[in-house]
Coordinates of C-alpha atoms and ligand atoms in Angstrom, one line a residue:
Chain A
M663 CA 5.9 17.8 9.0
T664 CA 7.0 21.4 8.0
R665 CA 8.9 20.3 5.0
N666 CA 7.8 21.7 1.8
A667 CA 6.8 19.7 -1.3
S668 CA 9.1 20.5 -4.2
P669 CA 7.7 22.9 -6.8
A670 CA 7.8 20.0 -9.2
A671 CA 5.8 17.6 -6.9
K672 CA 3.2 20.6 -6.3
A673 CA 2.9 21.1 -10.0
G674 CA 2.4 17.4 -10.5
T675 CA -0.6 17.5 -8.2
Q676 CA -2.2 20.6 -9.7
R677 CA -1.6 20.1 -13.4
R678 CA -3.8 17.9 -15.2
G679 CA -2.9 16.2 -18.5
A680 CA 0.7 17.2 -18.2
E681 CA 3.3 14.6 -17.7
M682 CA 5.8 15.6 -15.2
A683 CA 9.3 16.4 -16.0
P684 CA 11.3 13.1 -16.0
V685 CA 12.5 12.3 -12.6
A686 CA 10.8 15.2 -10.6
S687 CA 14.0 17.1 -9.6
G688 CA 14.6 18.0 -13.2
A689 CA 17.8 16.3 -14.1
V690 CA 18.3 12.7 -14.9
S691 CA 21.3 11.2 -13.0
P692 CA 24.0 9.4 -15.1
A693 CA 23.1 6.1 -13.4
F694 CA 19.5 6.7 -14.5
A695 CA 20.5 7.5 -18.0
A696 CA 22.7 4.5 -18.3
E697 CA 20.0 2.1 -17.0
L698 CA 17.3 3.6 -19.2
A699 CA 19.7 3.2 -22.4
G700 CA 20.0 -0.5 -21.2
V701 CA 16.3 -0.9 -21.0
H702 CA 15.8 0.6 -24.7
D703 CA 18.5 -1.5 -26.0
L704 CA 16.8 -4.7 -24.5
A705 CA 13.3 -3.7 -25.7
A706 CA 14.7 -3.2 -29.1
R707 CA 16.3 -6.7 -29.1
I708 CA 13.1 -8.2 -27.8
G709 CA 11.3 -6.6 -30.5
R710 CA 7.8 -7.6 -29.7
Q711 CA 5.2 -5.9 -27.3
I712 CA 5.9 -6.5 -23.7
Q713 CA 3.5 -6.0 -20.9
L714 CA 4.7 -5.9 -17.3
M715 CA 2.5 -5.4 -14.2
E716 CA 3.2 -3.7 -11.0
V717 CA 1.2 -4.7 -8.0
C718 CA 2.0 -1.9 -5.6
G719 CA 0.2 1.4 -5.5
T720 CA 3.5 3.0 -4.2
H721 CA 5.2 1.8 -7.5
T722 CA 2.4 3.2 -9.5
V723 CA 2.7 6.6 -8.0
S724 CA 6.4 6.5 -8.2
I725 CA 6.3 5.6 -11.9
F726 CA 3.9 8.5 -12.8
R727 CA 5.5 11.0 -10.6
S728 CA 8.9 10.4 -12.0
G729 CA 7.7 10.5 -15.6
L730 CA 9.3 7.0 -16.1
R731 CA 6.3 5.8 -18.2
S732 CA 6.9 8.2 -20.9
L733 CA 10.5 7.4 -20.9
L734 CA 10.2 3.8 -21.6
P735 CA 10.4 2.3 -25.1
P736 CA 7.0 2.1 -27.0
N737 CA 6.9 -1.7 -26.8
V738 CA 7.2 -1.9 -23.2
R739 CA 4.0 -1.3 -21.4
L740 CA 3.4 -1.1 -17.6
V741 CA 0.0 -1.8 -16.2
S742 CA -1.1 -1.5 -12.7
G743 CA -2.4 -4.6 -10.8
P744 CA -4.5 -4.8 -7.7
G745 CA -1.9 -3.1 -5.6
C746 CA -3.7 -0.3 -3.8
P747 CA -5.3 -1.8 -0.6
V748 CA -7.9 1.0 -0.6
C749 CA -9.0 0.1 -4.1
V750 CA -9.3 -3.6 -3.4
T751 CA -11.4 -3.2 -0.2
A752 CA -14.7 -4.8 -1.0
Q753 CA -17.8 -2.5 -0.8
R754 CA -19.3 -4.9 1.7
H755 CA -16.5 -4.1 4.2
I756 CA -17.2 -0.3 3.8
D757 CA -20.9 -1.0 4.2
A758 CA -20.1 -3.0 7.4
A759 CA -18.1 -0.2 8.7
I760 CA -20.8 2.2 8.1
R761 CA -23.4 0.1 9.9
L762 CA -20.9 -0.3 12.8
G763 CA -20.7 3.5 12.8
T764 CA -24.4 3.8 13.5
I765 CA -24.3 1.7 16.6
P766 CA -24.5 4.1 19.6
D767 CA -21.3 4.9 21.3
T768 CA -19.1 3.3 18.6
L769 CA -16.1 5.2 17.1
I770 CA -14.7 4.1 13.8
A771 CA -10.9 4.6 13.5
T772 CA -9.4 4.2 10.0
Y773 CA -6.5 5.0 7.8
G774 CA -7.1 8.1 5.8
D775 CA -8.2 7.3 2.3
M776 CA -10.8 4.8 3.6
V777 CA -13.1 7.5 4.7
R778 CA -13.8 8.6 1.2
V779 CA -14.4 5.1 -0.4
P780 CA -18.0 5.0 -1.6
G781 CA -20.2 2.2 -0.2
A782 CA -23.8 1.3 -1.0
M783 CA -24.9 3.8 1.6
G784 CA -22.3 6.4 0.8
S785 CA -18.9 6.9 2.5
L786 CA -17.7 6.9 6.0
Q787 CA -17.0 10.7 5.6
E788 CA -20.7 11.2 4.7
Q789 CA -21.7 9.1 7.6
R790 CA -19.6 11.3 9.9
G791 CA -21.6 14.2 8.4
R792 CA -24.7 12.3 9.8
G793 CA -23.2 12.2 13.3
A794 CA -21.0 9.1 13.3
D795 CA -17.9 9.4 15.1
V796 CA -15.2 8.5 12.4
R797 CA -11.5 9.2 12.9
V798 CA -8.5 9.1 10.8
V799 CA -5.6 7.5 12.5
T800 CA -2.1 6.9 10.7
S801 CA -1.2 3.9 13.0
A802 CA -3.1 0.8 14.5
R803 CA -1.7 1.8 17.8
A804 CA -3.4 5.2 17.6
A805 CA -6.7 3.3 17.3
L806 CA -6.0 1.2 20.3
H807 CA -5.0 4.5 22.1
L808 CA -8.4 6.0 21.4
A809 CA -9.9 2.9 23.2
G810 CA -8.0 3.9 26.3
L811 CA -9.0 7.4 26.0
F812 CA -12.7 6.7 25.5
P813 CA -13.5 3.8 28.0
D814 CA -17.2 4.4 27.6
R815 CA -17.1 4.1 23.8
H816 CA -16.4 1.2 21.5
V817 CA -13.6 1.6 19.1
V818 CA -13.7 -0.3 15.8
F819 CA -10.4 -0.3 13.8
L820 CA -10.9 -0.8 10.0
G821 CA -8.0 -3.3 9.5
V822 CA -7.1 -2.8 5.8
G823 CA -4.0 -3.2 3.8
F824 CA -1.5 -5.9 2.7
E825 CA 1.2 -7.8 4.5
T826 CA 3.0 -4.3 5.3
T827 CA 0.2 -3.2 7.5
A828 CA -1.2 -6.5 8.9
P829 CA 1.5 -7.1 11.3
A830 CA 0.7 -3.8 13.2
T831 CA -3.0 -4.8 13.5
A832 CA -2.0 -8.1 14.8
A833 CA 0.5 -6.4 17.4
V834 CA -2.3 -4.2 18.7
V835 CA -4.7 -6.9 19.1
L836 CA -2.2 -8.8 21.1
E837 CA -1.6 -5.7 23.3
A838 CA -5.3 -5.0 23.7
R839 CA -5.6 -8.7 25.1
R840 CA -2.6 -8.3 27.3
L841 CA -3.9 -5.0 28.7
G842 CA -7.4 -6.4 29.0
I843 CA -9.0 -3.6 26.8
G844 CA -12.5 -4.6 26.1
N845 CA -13.7 -1.8 24.1
F846 CA -11.7 -2.5 21.0
T847 CA -12.5 -4.7 18.0
V848 CA -11.2 -4.9 14.4
L849 CA -13.0 -5.1 11.2
A850 CA -10.6 -7.4 9.7
A851 CA -10.2 -6.9 5.9
H852 CA -6.5 -7.4 5.3
K853 CA -5.4 -8.9 1.9
L854 CA -2.5 -10.9 0.8
V855 CA -0.8 -10.0 -2.4
V856 CA 0.5 -13.2 -3.7
P857 CA -2.8 -15.1 -3.9
A858 CA -4.2 -12.2 -5.8
M859 CA -1.3 -12.4 -8.4
L860 CA -2.0 -16.2 -8.7
A861 CA -5.8 -15.6 -9.2
L862 CA -5.0 -12.9 -11.8
L863 CA -2.8 -15.4 -13.8
A864 CA -5.2 -18.2 -13.4
G865 CA -8.1 -16.0 -14.7
G866 CA -6.2 -15.6 -17.8
R867 CA -7.8 -12.2 -18.5
V868 CA -4.5 -10.3 -18.9
R869 CA -1.4 -11.3 -20.8
L870 CA 1.7 -10.5 -18.9
D871 CA 5.5 -10.9 -19.3
G872 CA 6.5 -10.3 -15.7
F873 CA 5.8 -8.9 -12.3
L874 CA 7.3 -5.8 -10.8
C875 CA 7.0 -7.1 -7.1
P876 CA 6.2 -4.7 -4.2
G877 CA 9.1 -3.8 -2.0
H878 CA 7.6 -3.0 1.4
V879 CA 5.1 -5.9 1.2
S880 CA 8.2 -8.1 0.6
I881 CA 10.0 -6.8 3.6
I882 CA 7.4 -8.7 5.6
T883 CA 6.8 -11.7 3.4
G884 CA 10.3 -12.1 2.0
A885 CA 11.2 -12.4 -1.6
D886 CA 10.6 -16.1 -1.6
A887 CA 7.0 -15.6 -1.4
Y888 CA 6.7 -15.1 -5.1
R889 CA 8.2 -18.5 -6.0
P890 CA 4.7 -20.0 -6.5
V891 CA 4.2 -17.2 -9.3
V892 CA 7.5 -18.0 -10.8
E893 CA 7.2 -21.7 -10.7
R894 CA 3.5 -22.4 -11.4
F895 CA 3.2 -19.8 -14.2
R896 CA 6.7 -19.5 -15.4
M897 CA 6.5 -15.7 -14.8
P898 CA 9.4 -13.5 -14.1
C899 CA 9.2 -11.8 -10.8
V900 CA 11.6 -8.9 -9.6
V901 CA 11.2 -7.3 -6.3
A902 CA 11.9 -3.5 -6.5
G903 CA 12.0 -0.5 -4.1
F904 CA 9.9 2.4 -4.8
E905 CA 12.5 5.0 -6.1
P906 CA 12.6 5.6 -9.8
L907 CA 16.1 4.3 -10.3
G908 CA 15.3 1.0 -8.4
I909 CA 12.2 0.5 -10.4
L910 CA 14.1 1.1 -13.6
R911 CA 16.7 -1.5 -12.6
A912 CA 14.0 -4.0 -11.8
L913 CA 12.5 -3.3 -15.2
S914 CA 15.8 -4.1 -16.8
A915 CA 16.1 -7.3 -14.9
L916 CA 12.6 -8.3 -16.2
L917 CA 13.5 -7.5 -19.7
R918 CA 16.8 -9.5 -19.5
Q919 CA 14.6 -12.5 -18.4
V920 CA 12.1 -11.9 -21.3
Q921 CA 14.9 -11.8 -23.7
A922 CA 16.4 -15.0 -22.3
G923 CA 13.1 -16.8 -22.2
A924 CA 13.7 -17.3 -18.5
A925 CA 11.4 -17.1 -15.5
R926 CA 13.2 -16.3 -12.2
L927 CA 12.9 -14.6 -9.0
E928 CA 15.2 -11.6 -8.5
N929 CA 15.5 -9.2 -5.7
E930 CA 16.5 -5.8 -6.5
Y931 CA 15.7 -4.4 -3.3
S932 CA 18.1 -6.5 -1.1
V933 CA 18.9 -3.5 1.0
A934 CA 15.6 -4.0 2.8
V935 CA 14.2 -7.4 1.6
S936 CA 15.6 -10.7 2.6
A937 CA 14.6 -14.1 1.2
S938 CA 12.3 -15.0 4.1
G939 CA 11.1 -11.6 5.4
N940 CA 10.6 -10.3 8.8
Q941 CA 10.1 -13.3 11.0
V942 CA 8.7 -11.4 13.9
A943 CA 6.1 -9.8 11.8
R944 CA 5.2 -13.0 10.2
R945 CA 4.7 -14.8 13.4
L946 CA 2.6 -12.1 14.8
I947 CA 0.3 -12.3 11.9
E948 CA 0.3 -16.2 12.2
E949 CA -0.6 -15.9 15.9
V950 CA -3.6 -13.6 15.4
F951 CA -5.0 -14.6 11.9
E952 CA -5.3 -17.4 9.6
T953 CA -5.7 -17.2 5.9
A954 CA -9.3 -17.3 4.5
A955 CA -11.0 -16.6 1.2
A956 CA -11.7 -12.9 1.0
P957 CA -13.7 -10.6 -1.2
W958 CA -11.7 -8.1 -3.4
R959 CA -13.5 -5.1 -4.9
A960 CA -14.9 -6.1 -8.3
L961 CA -12.6 -9.2 -8.4
G962 CA -14.9 -11.4 -6.2
E963 CA -13.7 -14.0 -3.7
I964 CA -10.1 -15.2 -4.0
P965 CA -9.2 -18.3 -2.0
E966 CA -6.7 -17.8 0.8
S967 CA -6.1 -14.2 0.0
G968 CA -7.4 -12.7 3.3
L969 CA -6.9 -12.8 7.0
R970 CA -9.4 -13.7 9.5
F971 CA -9.0 -14.0 13.3
R972 CA -8.2 -17.3 14.7
P973 CA -10.8 -18.8 17.2
A974 CA -8.8 -17.5 20.1
F975 CA -9.2 -13.9 19.0
R976 CA -12.9 -14.0 17.8
S977 CA -13.6 -11.6 20.6
F978 CA -11.7 -8.9 18.7
D979 CA -13.8 -9.4 15.5
A980 CA -16.1 -6.5 15.2
L981 CA -18.4 -8.4 12.9
E982 CA -18.8 -11.1 15.6
R983 CA -19.0 -8.6 18.5
F984 CA -22.0 -6.7 16.9
G985 CA -23.5 -9.6 14.9
I986 CA -23.0 -8.0 11.6
V987 CA -23.3 -10.2 8.5
L988 CA -21.4 -9.0 5.3
G989 CA -23.8 -8.1 2.6
E990 CA -23.3 -8.2 -1.2
D991 CA -21.3 -5.6 -3.3
E992 CA -23.2 -3.3 -5.6
D993 CA -20.6 -1.3 -7.4
H994 CA -21.5 1.8 -9.1
A995 CA -22.8 0.9 -12.5
G996 CA -20.3 2.0 -15.1
C997 CA -17.3 2.1 -12.8
R998 CA -14.6 -0.2 -14.4
C999 CA -12.4 -0.4 -11.4
G1000 CA -12.4 -4.1 -11.5
E1001 CA -10.9 -4.2 -14.9
V1002 CA -8.6 -1.3 -14.1
I1003 CA -7.1 -3.3 -11.2
C1004 CA -6.6 -6.4 -13.4
G1005 CA -4.8 -4.4 -16.0
T1006 CA -7.2 -5.1 -18.7
V1007 CA -8.6 -1.6 -19.2
L1008 CA -6.9 1.8 -18.8
P1009 CA -8.6 4.4 -16.6
T1010 CA -9.1 6.6 -19.8
E1011 CA -11.3 3.7 -21.2
C1012 CA -13.8 4.4 -18.5
R1013 CA -16.6 6.6 -19.6
L1014 CA -16.8 8.2 -16.3
F1015 CA -13.1 9.1 -15.9
G1016 CA -12.4 12.8 -15.5
S1017 CA -15.9 14.0 -16.2
V1018 CA -18.2 12.4 -13.7
C1019 CA -15.5 10.7 -11.5
T1020 CA -12.7 12.8 -10.3
P1021 CA -10.5 12.8 -7.2
L1022 CA -12.7 15.4 -5.5
R1023 CA -16.0 13.4 -6.3
P1024 CA -14.9 9.8 -6.7
L1025 CA -17.3 7.2 -7.9
G1026 CA -14.9 4.3 -7.5
P1027 CA -12.2 3.3 -5.1
C1028 CA -9.6 3.6 -7.8
M1029 CA -10.1 7.3 -7.9
V1030 CA -10.2 7.8 -4.1
S1031 CA -6.7 6.7 -2.9
S1032 CA -3.8 8.7 -4.0
E1033 CA -2.3 5.3 -5.0
G1034 CA -5.4 4.4 -7.0
T1035 CA -4.6 3.9 -10.7
C1036 CA -7.4 6.2 -11.8
S1037 CA -6.3 8.9 -9.4
A1038 CA -2.7 8.7 -10.6
W1039 CA -3.8 8.8 -14.2
Y1040 CA -6.0 11.9 -13.4
K1041 CA -3.1 13.7 -11.4
Y1042 CA -0.2 13.1 -13.7
G1043 CA -1.8 13.0 -16.9
T1044 CA -2.0 10.3 -19.6
P1045 CA 1.3 10.0 -21.6
P1046 CA 0.7 9.4 -25.4
A1047 CA 2.6 6.1 -25.3
A1048 CA 0.2 4.6 -22.7
R1049 CA -2.9 6.1 -24.3
A1050 CA -3.3 3.5 -27.0
P1051 CA -6.5 1.7 -26.2
A1052 CA -5.5 -1.7 -27.4
L1053 CA -4.4 -3.2 -24.3
E1054 CA -3.1 -6.7 -24.6
A1055 CA -6.0 -8.6 -22.9
V1056 CA -6.6 -12.2 -24.0
Chain B
M1411 CA -0.5 2.9 1.6
C1412 CA 2.5 0.5 1.5
L1413 CA 4.9 3.4 1.7
A1414 CA 7.6 3.1 4.3
V1415 CA 9.9 5.9 5.4
P1416 CA 13.5 5.7 6.8
G1417 CA 14.2 7.4 10.1
Q1418 CA 16.8 7.2 12.7
V1419 CA 16.3 5.7 16.2
V1420 CA 17.1 8.5 18.6
E1421 CA 16.0 6.9 21.9
R1422 CA 14.5 3.6 22.8
W1423 CA 12.8 2.2 25.7
A1424 CA 11.5 -1.4 25.7
D1425 CA 10.0 -1.8 22.3
R1426 CA 9.3 1.7 21.6
A1427 CA 11.3 4.5 20.3
V1428 CA 11.6 8.0 19.2
V1429 CA 12.6 8.1 15.6
D1430 CA 13.8 11.1 13.7
F1431 CA 12.5 11.7 10.3
Q1432 CA 14.8 14.2 8.9
G1433 CA 14.0 16.7 11.6
N1434 CA 10.5 15.6 12.6
R1435 CA 10.1 13.1 15.4
A1436 CA 7.5 10.5 16.2
E1437 CA 7.1 7.5 18.6
V1438 CA 7.4 4.3 16.7
S1439 CA 7.2 0.7 17.7
L1440 CA 10.2 -1.5 17.4
Q1441 CA 8.2 -4.6 18.2
L1442 CA 8.9 -5.9 14.5
T1443 CA 12.5 -4.9 14.6
P1444 CA 13.7 -5.9 18.2
E1445 CA 17.3 -5.8 16.9
A1446 CA 17.2 -2.0 16.3
M1447 CA 19.4 0.0 18.5
E1448 CA 19.7 3.7 19.1
R1449 CA 21.3 5.5 16.1
D1450 CA 20.2 2.5 13.8
W1451 CA 18.2 3.6 10.8
V1452 CA 14.9 1.8 10.3
L1453 CA 12.1 1.8 7.6
V1454 CA 8.9 2.8 9.3
H1455 CA 5.4 2.0 8.0
A1456 CA 2.2 3.1 9.9
G1457 CA 4.0 3.7 13.2
F1458 CA 5.9 0.5 13.1
A1459 CA 9.6 -0.1 12.1
I1460 CA 9.4 -3.1 9.7
T1461 CA 13.2 -3.5 9.0
R1462 CA 16.6 -2.0 9.6
I1463 CA 18.4 -0.4 6.7
E1464 CA 22.0 1.1 6.2
E1465 CA 22.3 4.8 6.7
R1466 CA 23.6 5.3 3.2
D1467 CA 20.4 3.6 1.7
A1468 CA 18.2 5.6 4.0
L1469 CA 19.7 8.9 2.9
E1470 CA 19.4 7.8 -0.8
T1471 CA 15.6 7.1 -0.1
W1472 CA 15.2 10.6 1.5
A1473 CA 16.6 12.2 -1.6
Y1474 CA 13.6 10.8 -3.4
L1475 CA 11.0 11.3 -0.5
R1476 CA 11.9 15.0 -0.6
Q1477 CA 10.2 15.3 -4.0
I1478 CA 6.8 13.9 -2.9
P1479 CA 4.1 15.5 -0.9
A1480 CA 4.8 15.8 2.9
A1481 CA 1.4 14.7 3.9
E1482 CA 2.0 11.4 2.2
V1483 CA 5.4 10.9 3.9
D1484 CA 3.8 11.8 7.3
D1485 CA 1.1 9.4 6.9
A1486 CA 3.3 6.6 6.0
A1487 CA 5.6 7.1 9.0
G1488 CA 2.6 7.2 11.2
M1489 CA 2.7 10.8 12.3
P1490 CA -0.4 11.7 14.2
A1491 CA -3.4 12.7 12.0
T1492 CA -5.0 15.9 12.5
D1493 CA -8.2 14.5 14.2
E1494 CA -6.3 11.8 16.1
V1495 CA -5.7 12.4 19.6
P1496 CA -1.9 12.9 19.8
H1497 CA -0.1 9.9 21.4
D1498 CA 2.6 10.4 23.9
A1499 CA 5.4 10.9 21.4
K1500 CA 7.2 13.7 23.0
R1501 CA 7.9 12.4 26.5
Ligands
SF4_1431 S1 -12.6 6.5 -13.5 FE1 -13.8 6.2 -11.6 S2 -15.7 5.2 -12.2 FE2 -14.1 4.9 -13.8 S3 -13.0 3.1 -13.3 FE3 -11.9 4.7 -12.3 S4 -12.9 4.9 -10.3 FE4 -14.2 3.7 -11.5

């Protein structure tokens, strides 16, 4: 696009250590100011330390970019959960992609940030430097299109992302089957958000008072998907869009629940999210994939948290087609991404943060993706309120 | 990577459409939103419309999106990447 980023947004990506002006455009709208006053009022009445988790990289970035974090009352802390698909992709999937790329006449197609994620044998980008054909696509359909353009090559699409992205992968696999395209497979590494939230709570490593639930994932899953979180763990859940005012409204709703000692499911993004989600998309996922245990970066295997091909679609499974067995993960020693995405450690508590590990030379996936927690902290600075090291881990 | 961007359906044929993103147009799949008609607003993620939304809400979202780097918005909408062979968006 030819549109220019606003000066504030540009400054935000260049300056380090400086929190952006509250709500990037400069002025805070009256609605925002009123909502913020309400949040402060509720927090004061609750009195104690409150810890809320957002499980969506888009929320993480919006919260930082708008300066929202620094405007919150000191006793309300936001921590980022496993909400960035790039960050949670297990190293073994990156390694498998790199091995697929070394097979003659294969072409690896993947979403942008994935090319920079370090695996045991370097990143896909480095592999490209060694001659592998690695291409960045912005849609699954473009990957399938490449298979049509290069009939003599084999196109492997790196299928990553949460429920928002999985229906597109399912759709193109069905299209490939319908069109009889034989030179297209998928390295299926899609992840499901709710099982990760449940695993995080079951693990008991982080004390939370509520979840800010992802908006765009919920468009597909429906808000009802979070009922198990609310019911099994009595955890307040509020679905929010990604605009700062929407996030603030959802935080208000969470605090009202905390104050009342309630645990409810609320939907603050009803302009886009329904109770049961996008049925067409859910049926597509169901048709092509089944849920299975999946490895999460630094979190290990989580039951029912990933999507694998149903037997009828195994011919589209890149691992099956090329007989590749997933290996083990050997994450960079010292990288604390695993703890960062569980909300138990702040990026600044990692020894490597900002010195050895930077967005230009990322050591861990949390620094690679623009939605990664480490990268957001690096770009938008570390507000004093959030800098206190004593995170409320149990 | 879960960002979705509002756009307006300009022209549709079967389950595909040209969607206008505040002046930039791209081909988008309407497979997940078969109910979307020409002139409707949709939220697009990675080249697929994932839900219909009201114009008012779409424009509010754009007021926010204008503040964030264009490249991120383009990626989310599924604009062809630089090393991607362009798909047949502009028929
Ligand atoms: S700063 Fe770098 S090395 Fe440290 S946890 Fe984050 S990504 Fe890992």
